[in-house]
Amino acid sequence: MIAERGPALPTSAYDYDLPPELIAQEPTAVRGQSRLLVVDRSSAVDRSSAVDRSSAGALRDTTFPAIVDLIPPGDLLVLNTTRVRHARFLGTRPSGAPAEVLLLHPAMGDAWIAIGKPGSALRPGKRIRLDDDVAIETVEVLDDGNRVVRFVGADAADAIARHGRLPLPPYIRRDPSGDDEQRYQTVYADREGSVAAPTAGLHFTTELLAAVEQRGVRIGRLDLEVGPGTFRPVD
């Protein structure tokens, strides 16, 4: 059976009011102590009905450690073990104006697929300088708007180690700190490859995972690289 494609929605349909002061700019002081909103399905109402939902009592505020009691024994909890790459580079154009490059994944040879801004700084042949010796050169602009880039003056591993920054999402309006080296990675992160963290997993600690497993919950692991969607506008 082929599902019928629904009508297209304007991007404005995804707009909603989210006051900036409600977007946390720092993690909780202790990992695992974030707030958790629980939806009690036993008292949830049909969202498609016209029933008054104000008295449904389906929502409960708690903190993340309650997750241990919310996953039934025998269920499967799947952890994404991807690690965030230091994929963000801040440099300058020949004019001295700033420019930014975000590596997405390796391409053929020593090239990388990347996005960046401003777009005019990432035209073929143009370079964004990272220091006196190292630059990022755009090789090609792809049909999807992504760029093929390469490092000049250093290999990729050296350039990432020297100049790469953790790509905190754009709604975090601060520079990454030393604490982010641990807090913007999950405790079970393994192979580097993502440009953003699997954020739901950031709240787990090794102790919470052990408690979940002791409860009889099965733990599965996979490596699923997180792409650049959080850095792009809704299209």
PDB file of C-alpha atoms in Angstrom:
ATOM      1  CA  MET A   1       0.000   0.000   0.000  1.00  0.00           C
ATOM      2  CA  ILE A   2       1.310   3.466  -0.908  1.00  0.00           C
ATOM      3  CA  ALA A   3       0.401   6.239   1.483  1.00  0.00           C
ATOM      4  CA  GLU A   4      -1.291   9.200  -0.152  1.00  0.00           C
ATOM      5  CA  ARG A   5       0.689  12.416   0.102  1.00  0.00           C
ATOM      6  CA  GLY A   6      -1.097  15.040   2.146  1.00  0.00           C
ATOM      7  CA  PRO A   7      -1.486  18.693   1.175  1.00  0.00           C
ATOM      8  CA  ALA A   8       1.581  20.898   1.403  1.00  0.00           C
ATOM      9  CA  LEU A   9       1.764  23.154   4.451  1.00  0.00           C
ATOM     10  CA  PRO A  10       3.179  26.682   4.466  1.00  0.00           C
ATOM     11  CA  THR A  11       6.228  27.086   6.691  1.00  0.00           C
ATOM     12  CA  SER A  12       4.189  29.562   8.767  1.00  0.00           C
ATOM     13  CA  ALA A  13       2.151  26.569   9.973  1.00  0.00           C
ATOM     14  CA  TYR A  14       5.151  25.563  12.072  1.00  0.00           C
ATOM     15  CA  ASP A  15       5.494  28.942  13.803  1.00  0.00           C
ATOM     16  CA  TYR A  16       4.697  29.237  17.478  1.00  0.00           C
ATOM     17  CA  ASP A  17       5.562  31.657  20.251  1.00  0.00           C
ATOM     18  CA  LEU A  18       8.558  30.537  22.311  1.00  0.00           C
ATOM     19  CA  PRO A  19       9.786  33.364  24.564  1.00  0.00           C
ATOM     20  CA  PRO A  20      13.612  33.541  24.439  1.00  0.00           C
ATOM     21  CA  GLU A  21      13.822  33.697  28.234  1.00  0.00           C
ATOM     22  CA  LEU A  22      12.354  30.164  28.398  1.00  0.00           C
ATOM     23  CA  ILE A  23      15.176  28.657  26.310  1.00  0.00           C
ATOM     24  CA  ALA A  24      17.839  27.424  28.740  1.00  0.00           C
ATOM     25  CA  GLN A  25      21.324  28.623  27.812  1.00  0.00           C
ATOM     26  CA  GLU A  26      23.159  26.392  30.278  1.00  0.00           C
ATOM     27  CA  PRO A  27      22.596  22.774  31.333  1.00  0.00           C
ATOM     28  CA  THR A  28      21.574  21.943  34.886  1.00  0.00           C
ATOM     29  CA  ALA A  29      24.423  22.079  37.393  1.00  0.00           C
ATOM     30  CA  VAL A  30      24.295  18.284  37.703  1.00  0.00           C
ATOM     31  CA  ARG A  31      23.606  16.038  34.715  1.00  0.00           C
ATOM     32  CA  GLY A  32      20.331  14.161  35.079  1.00  0.00           C
ATOM     33  CA  GLN A  33      18.523  16.766  37.181  1.00  0.00           C
ATOM     34  CA  SER A  34      16.618  18.435  34.358  1.00  0.00           C
ATOM     35  CA  ARG A  35      12.865  18.813  34.452  1.00  0.00           C
ATOM     36  CA  LEU A  36      10.649  16.148  32.888  1.00  0.00           C
ATOM     37  CA  LEU A  37       7.072  16.530  31.707  1.00  0.00           C
ATOM     38  CA  VAL A  38       5.149  13.258  31.915  1.00  0.00           C
ATOM     39  CA  VAL A  39       2.035  12.599  29.843  1.00  0.00           C
ATOM     40  CA  ASP A  40      -0.115  10.028  31.647  1.00  0.00           C
ATOM     41  CA  ARG A  41      -1.670   8.053  28.811  1.00  0.00           C
ATOM     42  CA  SER A  42      -4.197   6.402  31.130  1.00  0.00           C
ATOM     43  CA  SER A  43      -5.871   9.785  31.646  1.00  0.00           C
ATOM     44  CA  ALA A  44      -5.005  11.372  28.314  1.00  0.00           C
ATOM     45  CA  VAL A  45      -7.835  12.518  26.088  1.00  0.00           C
ATOM     46  CA  ASP A  46      -8.378  12.196  22.366  1.00  0.00           C
ATOM     47  CA  ARG A  47      -6.664  15.282  20.997  1.00  0.00           C
ATOM     48  CA  SER A  48      -8.900  15.201  17.927  1.00  0.00           C
ATOM     49  CA  SER A  49     -12.072  15.468  19.988  1.00  0.00           C
ATOM     50  CA  ALA A  50     -13.828  18.575  21.201  1.00  0.00           C
ATOM     51  CA  VAL A  51     -13.615  17.445  24.846  1.00  0.00           C
ATOM     52  CA  ASP A  52     -12.454  20.070  27.327  1.00  0.00           C
ATOM     53  CA  ARG A  53      -8.827  19.155  27.994  1.00  0.00           C
ATOM     54  CA  SER A  54      -8.267  21.568  30.852  1.00  0.00           C
ATOM     55  CA  SER A  55      -9.379  18.994  33.447  1.00  0.00           C
ATOM     56  CA  ALA A  56      -7.834  15.916  31.833  1.00  0.00           C
ATOM     57  CA  GLY A  57      -5.024  15.775  34.422  1.00  0.00           C
ATOM     58  CA  ALA A  58      -2.748  14.062  31.892  1.00  0.00           C
ATOM     59  CA  LEU A  59       0.362  16.205  32.495  1.00  0.00           C
ATOM     60  CA  ARG A  60       2.740  15.902  35.436  1.00  0.00           C
ATOM     61  CA  ASP A  61       5.904  17.854  36.225  1.00  0.00           C
ATOM     62  CA  THR A  62       8.813  15.901  37.663  1.00  0.00           C
ATOM     63  CA  THR A  63      12.570  15.527  37.179  1.00  0.00           C
ATOM     64  CA  PHE A  64      14.506  13.248  34.862  1.00  0.00           C
ATOM     65  CA  PRO A  65      15.420  10.501  37.389  1.00  0.00           C
ATOM     66  CA  ALA A  66      11.716   9.547  37.335  1.00  0.00           C
ATOM     67  CA  ILE A  67      12.440   8.005  33.927  1.00  0.00           C
ATOM     68  CA  VAL A  68      13.612   4.872  35.736  1.00  0.00           C
ATOM     69  CA  ASP A  69      10.083   4.125  36.926  1.00  0.00           C
ATOM     70  CA  LEU A  70       8.428   5.149  33.677  1.00  0.00           C
ATOM     71  CA  ILE A  71       9.996   2.535  31.382  1.00  0.00           C
ATOM     72  CA  PRO A  72       8.317  -0.854  31.991  1.00  0.00           C
ATOM     73  CA  PRO A  73      10.498  -3.951  32.509  1.00  0.00           C
ATOM     74  CA  GLY A  74      10.939  -5.819  29.241  1.00  0.00           C
ATOM     75  CA  ASP A  75      10.820  -2.670  27.113  1.00  0.00           C
ATOM     76  CA  LEU A  76      13.731  -1.797  24.843  1.00  0.00           C
ATOM     77  CA  LEU A  77      15.613   1.482  25.336  1.00  0.00           C
ATOM     78  CA  VAL A  78      17.730   2.341  22.285  1.00  0.00           C
ATOM     79  CA  LEU A  79      20.747   4.628  22.782  1.00  0.00           C
ATOM     80  CA  ASN A  80      22.310   6.557  19.916  1.00  0.00           C
ATOM     81  CA  THR A  81      26.047   6.263  20.582  1.00  0.00           C
ATOM     82  CA  THR A  82      27.135   8.915  18.093  1.00  0.00           C
ATOM     83  CA  ARG A  83      29.640  11.534  19.258  1.00  0.00           C
ATOM     84  CA  VAL A  84      29.529  15.194  18.219  1.00  0.00           C
ATOM     85  CA  ARG A  85      32.386  16.303  15.983  1.00  0.00           C
ATOM     86  CA  HIS A  86      34.145  19.644  16.532  1.00  0.00           C
ATOM     87  CA  ALA A  87      32.728  20.649  13.168  1.00  0.00           C
ATOM     88  CA  ARG A  88      32.222  24.420  13.437  1.00  0.00           C
ATOM     89  CA  PHE A  89      34.873  26.824  12.179  1.00  0.00           C
ATOM     90  CA  LEU A  90      34.934  30.588  12.570  1.00  0.00           C
ATOM     91  CA  GLY A  91      37.246  32.385  10.184  1.00  0.00           C
ATOM     92  CA  THR A  92      37.672  35.505   8.114  1.00  0.00           C
ATOM     93  CA  ARG A  93      37.302  36.411   4.468  1.00  0.00           C
ATOM     94  CA  PRO A  94      40.057  38.300   2.599  1.00  0.00           C
ATOM     95  CA  SER A  95      38.249  41.516   3.521  1.00  0.00           C
ATOM     96  CA  GLY A  96      38.547  40.650   7.221  1.00  0.00           C
ATOM     97  CA  ALA A  97      34.792  40.105   7.557  1.00  0.00           C
ATOM     98  CA  PRO A  98      33.733  37.013   9.530  1.00  0.00           C
ATOM     99  CA  ALA A  99      32.589  33.753   7.963  1.00  0.00           C
ATOM    100  CA  GLU A 100      31.553  30.363   9.288  1.00  0.00           C
ATOM    101  CA  VAL A 101      31.813  26.774   8.046  1.00  0.00           C
ATOM    102  CA  LEU A 102      30.085  23.681   9.440  1.00  0.00           C
ATOM    103  CA  LEU A 103      31.464  20.310   8.303  1.00  0.00           C
ATOM    104  CA  LEU A 104      28.758  17.717   7.669  1.00  0.00           C
ATOM    105  CA  HIS A 105      30.665  14.586   6.653  1.00  0.00           C
ATOM    106  CA  PRO A 106      33.752  13.498   4.693  1.00  0.00           C
ATOM    107  CA  ALA A 107      33.597  13.409   0.890  1.00  0.00           C
ATOM    108  CA  MET A 108      35.945  11.859  -1.654  1.00  0.00           C
ATOM    109  CA  GLY A 109      39.659  12.097  -0.954  1.00  0.00           C
ATOM    110  CA  ASP A 110      40.510  14.887   1.464  1.00  0.00           C
ATOM    111  CA  ALA A 111      37.314  16.876   0.781  1.00  0.00           C
ATOM    112  CA  TRP A 112      34.323  17.454   3.070  1.00  0.00           C
ATOM    113  CA  ILE A 113      30.666  18.284   2.564  1.00  0.00           C
ATOM    114  CA  ALA A 114      29.842  21.482   4.448  1.00  0.00           C
ATOM    115  CA  ILE A 115      27.460  24.376   4.854  1.00  0.00           C
ATOM    116  CA  GLY A 116      28.313  27.893   5.945  1.00  0.00           C
ATOM    117  CA  LYS A 117      27.548  31.567   5.928  1.00  0.00           C
ATOM    118  CA  PRO A 118      27.501  33.938   4.263  1.00  0.00           C
ATOM    119  CA  GLY A 119      26.936  31.985   1.072  1.00  0.00           C
ATOM    120  CA  SER A 120      28.977  34.491  -0.928  1.00  0.00           C
ATOM    121  CA  ALA A 121      32.070  33.475   1.069  1.00  0.00           C
ATOM    122  CA  LEU A 122      31.674  29.838   0.014  1.00  0.00           C
ATOM    123  CA  ARG A 123      31.829  30.138  -3.755  1.00  0.00           C
ATOM    124  CA  PRO A 124      34.270  27.923  -5.683  1.00  0.00           C
ATOM    125  CA  GLY A 125      37.856  29.070  -5.283  1.00  0.00           C
ATOM    126  CA  LYS A 126      37.175  31.297  -2.284  1.00  0.00           C
ATOM    127  CA  ARG A 127      38.968  30.722   1.009  1.00  0.00           C
ATOM    128  CA  ILE A 128      38.066  31.352   4.626  1.00  0.00           C
ATOM    129  CA  ARG A 129      41.191  31.826   6.698  1.00  0.00           C
ATOM    130  CA  LEU A 130      41.397  30.149  10.107  1.00  0.00           C
ATOM    131  CA  ASP A 131      44.879  31.418  10.989  1.00  0.00           C
ATOM    132  CA  ASP A 132      47.995  32.609   9.158  1.00  0.00           C
ATOM    133  CA  ASP A 133      48.652  29.133   7.753  1.00  0.00           C
ATOM    134  CA  VAL A 134      45.321  27.294   7.556  1.00  0.00           C
ATOM    135  CA  ALA A 135      42.262  28.025   5.425  1.00  0.00           C
ATOM    136  CA  ILE A 136      39.113  26.322   4.144  1.00  0.00           C
ATOM    137  CA  GLU A 137      38.663  26.489   0.374  1.00  0.00           C
ATOM    138  CA  THR A 138      35.373  25.882  -1.416  1.00  0.00           C
ATOM    139  CA  VAL A 139      35.790  23.421  -4.279  1.00  0.00           C
ATOM    140  CA  GLU A 140      32.222  23.079  -5.541  1.00  0.00           C
ATOM    141  CA  VAL A 141      28.643  24.147  -4.851  1.00  0.00           C
ATOM    142  CA  LEU A 142      26.256  21.182  -5.026  1.00  0.00           C
ATOM    143  CA  ASP A 143      22.689  21.241  -6.328  1.00  0.00           C
ATOM    144  CA  ASP A 144      21.299  21.024  -2.768  1.00  0.00           C
ATOM    145  CA  GLY A 145      23.264  24.089  -1.689  1.00  0.00           C
ATOM    146  CA  ASN A 146      25.870  22.152   0.267  1.00  0.00           C
ATOM    147  CA  ARG A 147      29.523  22.874  -0.441  1.00  0.00           C
ATOM    148  CA  VAL A 148      32.469  20.631  -1.159  1.00  0.00           C
ATOM    149  CA  VAL A 149      35.402  22.108   0.767  1.00  0.00           C
ATOM    150  CA  ARG A 150      38.978  21.181   1.582  1.00  0.00           C
ATOM    151  CA  PHE A 151      41.546  22.341   4.116  1.00  0.00           C
ATOM    152  CA  VAL A 152      44.601  24.226   2.895  1.00  0.00           C
ATOM    153  CA  GLY A 153      47.773  24.289   5.003  1.00  0.00           C
ATOM    154  CA  ALA A 154      46.815  21.371   7.269  1.00  0.00           C
ATOM    155  CA  ASP A 155      45.078  18.032   7.037  1.00  0.00           C
ATOM    156  CA  ALA A 156      41.523  17.718   8.303  1.00  0.00           C
ATOM    157  CA  ALA A 157      42.401  15.982  11.574  1.00  0.00           C
ATOM    158  CA  ASP A 158      44.921  18.671  12.491  1.00  0.00           C
ATOM    159  CA  ALA A 159      42.609  21.532  11.482  1.00  0.00           C
ATOM    160  CA  ILE A 160      39.712  20.073  13.472  1.00  0.00           C
ATOM    161  CA  ALA A 161      41.918  19.593  16.531  1.00  0.00           C
ATOM    162  CA  ARG A 162      43.282  23.160  16.320  1.00  0.00           C
ATOM    163  CA  HIS A 163      40.305  25.179  15.152  1.00  0.00           C
ATOM    164  CA  GLY A 164      37.149  23.060  15.363  1.00  0.00           C
ATOM    165  CA  ARG A 165      34.478  24.054  17.866  1.00  0.00           C
ATOM    166  CA  LEU A 166      31.513  22.123  19.199  1.00  0.00           C
ATOM    167  CA  PRO A 167      28.542  23.227  17.080  1.00  0.00           C
ATOM    168  CA  LEU A 168      26.075  24.221  19.779  1.00  0.00           C
ATOM    169  CA  PRO A 169      22.598  24.703  18.262  1.00  0.00           C
ATOM    170  CA  PRO A 170      21.744  28.249  17.140  1.00  0.00           C
ATOM    171  CA  TYR A 171      19.224  28.779  19.947  1.00  0.00           C
ATOM    172  CA  ILE A 172      22.134  28.546  22.419  1.00  0.00           C
ATOM    173  CA  ARG A 173      23.401  32.104  22.131  1.00  0.00           C
ATOM    174  CA  ARG A 174      26.809  31.735  23.739  1.00  0.00           C
ATOM    175  CA  ASP A 175      30.195  30.343  22.880  1.00  0.00           C
ATOM    176  CA  PRO A 176      30.945  26.747  23.885  1.00  0.00           C
ATOM    177  CA  SER A 177      32.714  26.380  27.232  1.00  0.00           C
ATOM    178  CA  GLY A 178      35.030  23.746  28.655  1.00  0.00           C
ATOM    179  CA  ASP A 179      32.063  22.143  30.403  1.00  0.00           C
ATOM    180  CA  ASP A 180      30.363  21.594  27.055  1.00  0.00           C
ATOM    181  CA  GLU A 181      33.105  19.141  26.107  1.00  0.00           C
ATOM    182  CA  GLN A 182      31.370  16.704  28.476  1.00  0.00           C
ATOM    183  CA  ARG A 183      27.851  18.065  28.778  1.00  0.00           C
ATOM    184  CA  TYR A 184      27.169  18.314  25.026  1.00  0.00           C
ATOM    185  CA  GLN A 185      28.120  14.653  24.635  1.00  0.00           C
ATOM    186  CA  THR A 186      26.122  11.740  26.010  1.00  0.00           C
ATOM    187  CA  VAL A 187      27.827   9.556  28.629  1.00  0.00           C
ATOM    188  CA  TYR A 188      27.679   6.667  26.149  1.00  0.00           C
ATOM    189  CA  ALA A 189      28.990   8.577  23.092  1.00  0.00           C
ATOM    190  CA  ASP A 190      31.394   6.481  21.062  1.00  0.00           C
ATOM    191  CA  ARG A 191      32.245   7.148  17.399  1.00  0.00           C
ATOM    192  CA  GLU A 192      32.563  10.771  16.295  1.00  0.00           C
ATOM    193  CA  GLY A 193      30.425  11.772  13.333  1.00  0.00           C
ATOM    194  CA  SER A 194      27.468  14.023  14.229  1.00  0.00           C
ATOM    195  CA  VAL A 195      27.086  17.781  13.907  1.00  0.00           C
ATOM    196  CA  ALA A 196      24.547  17.888  16.749  1.00  0.00           C
ATOM    197  CA  ALA A 197      23.945  15.811  19.854  1.00  0.00           C
ATOM    198  CA  PRO A 198      21.080  13.298  20.209  1.00  0.00           C
ATOM    199  CA  THR A 199      19.743  15.687  22.804  1.00  0.00           C
ATOM    200  CA  ALA A 200      17.248  13.468  24.645  1.00  0.00           C
ATOM    201  CA  GLY A 201      20.152  11.284  25.728  1.00  0.00           C
ATOM    202  CA  LEU A 202      22.115  14.154  27.267  1.00  0.00           C
ATOM    203  CA  HIS A 203      20.102  13.775  30.480  1.00  0.00           C
ATOM    204  CA  PHE A 204      21.119  10.184  31.174  1.00  0.00           C
ATOM    205  CA  THR A 205      23.901   9.382  33.640  1.00  0.00           C
ATOM    206  CA  THR A 206      25.683   6.054  33.963  1.00  0.00           C
ATOM    207  CA  GLU A 207      23.863   5.559  37.285  1.00  0.00           C
ATOM    208  CA  LEU A 208      20.431   6.142  35.727  1.00  0.00           C
ATOM    209  CA  LEU A 209      21.201   3.745  32.886  1.00  0.00           C
ATOM    210  CA  ALA A 210      22.329   1.108  35.375  1.00  0.00           C
ATOM    211  CA  ALA A 211      19.083   1.570  37.341  1.00  0.00           C
ATOM    212  CA  VAL A 212      17.009   1.261  34.171  1.00  0.00           C
ATOM    213  CA  GLU A 213      18.825  -1.943  33.209  1.00  0.00           C
ATOM    214  CA  GLN A 214      18.485  -3.361  36.719  1.00  0.00           C
ATOM    215  CA  ARG A 215      14.735  -2.797  36.444  1.00  0.00           C
ATOM    216  CA  GLY A 216      14.663  -5.260  33.561  1.00  0.00           C
ATOM    217  CA  VAL A 217      14.686  -2.828  30.659  1.00  0.00           C
ATOM    218  CA  ARG A 218      16.711  -4.055  27.684  1.00  0.00           C
ATOM    219  CA  ILE A 219      19.370  -1.676  26.322  1.00  0.00           C
ATOM    220  CA  GLY A 220      20.162  -1.478  22.609  1.00  0.00           C
ATOM    221  CA  ARG A 221      22.779   0.681  20.923  1.00  0.00           C
ATOM    222  CA  LEU A 222      23.103   2.082  17.434  1.00  0.00           C
ATOM    223  CA  ASP A 223      25.224   4.710  15.696  1.00  0.00           C
ATOM    224  CA  LEU A 224      22.985   7.196  13.921  1.00  0.00           C
ATOM    225  CA  GLU A 225      24.707  10.389  12.826  1.00  0.00           C
ATOM    226  CA  VAL A 226      22.694  13.526  13.569  1.00  0.00           C
ATOM    227  CA  GLY A 227      22.601  15.863  10.581  1.00  0.00           C
ATOM    228  CA  PRO A 228      22.450  19.659  10.263  1.00  0.00           C
ATOM    229  CA  GLY A 229      18.662  20.057  10.439  1.00  0.00           C
ATOM    230  CA  THR A 230      18.854  22.096  13.657  1.00  0.00           C
ATOM    231  CA  PHE A 231      21.005  24.658  11.818  1.00  0.00           C
ATOM    232  CA  ARG A 232      18.676  25.050   8.847  1.00  0.00           C
ATOM    233  CA  PRO A 233      15.416  26.956   8.563  1.00  0.00           C
ATOM    234  CA  VAL A 234      12.216  24.987   8.007  1.00  0.00           C
ATOM    235  CA  ASP A 235      11.999  24.497   4.245  1.00  0.00           C
TER     236      ASP A 235
END
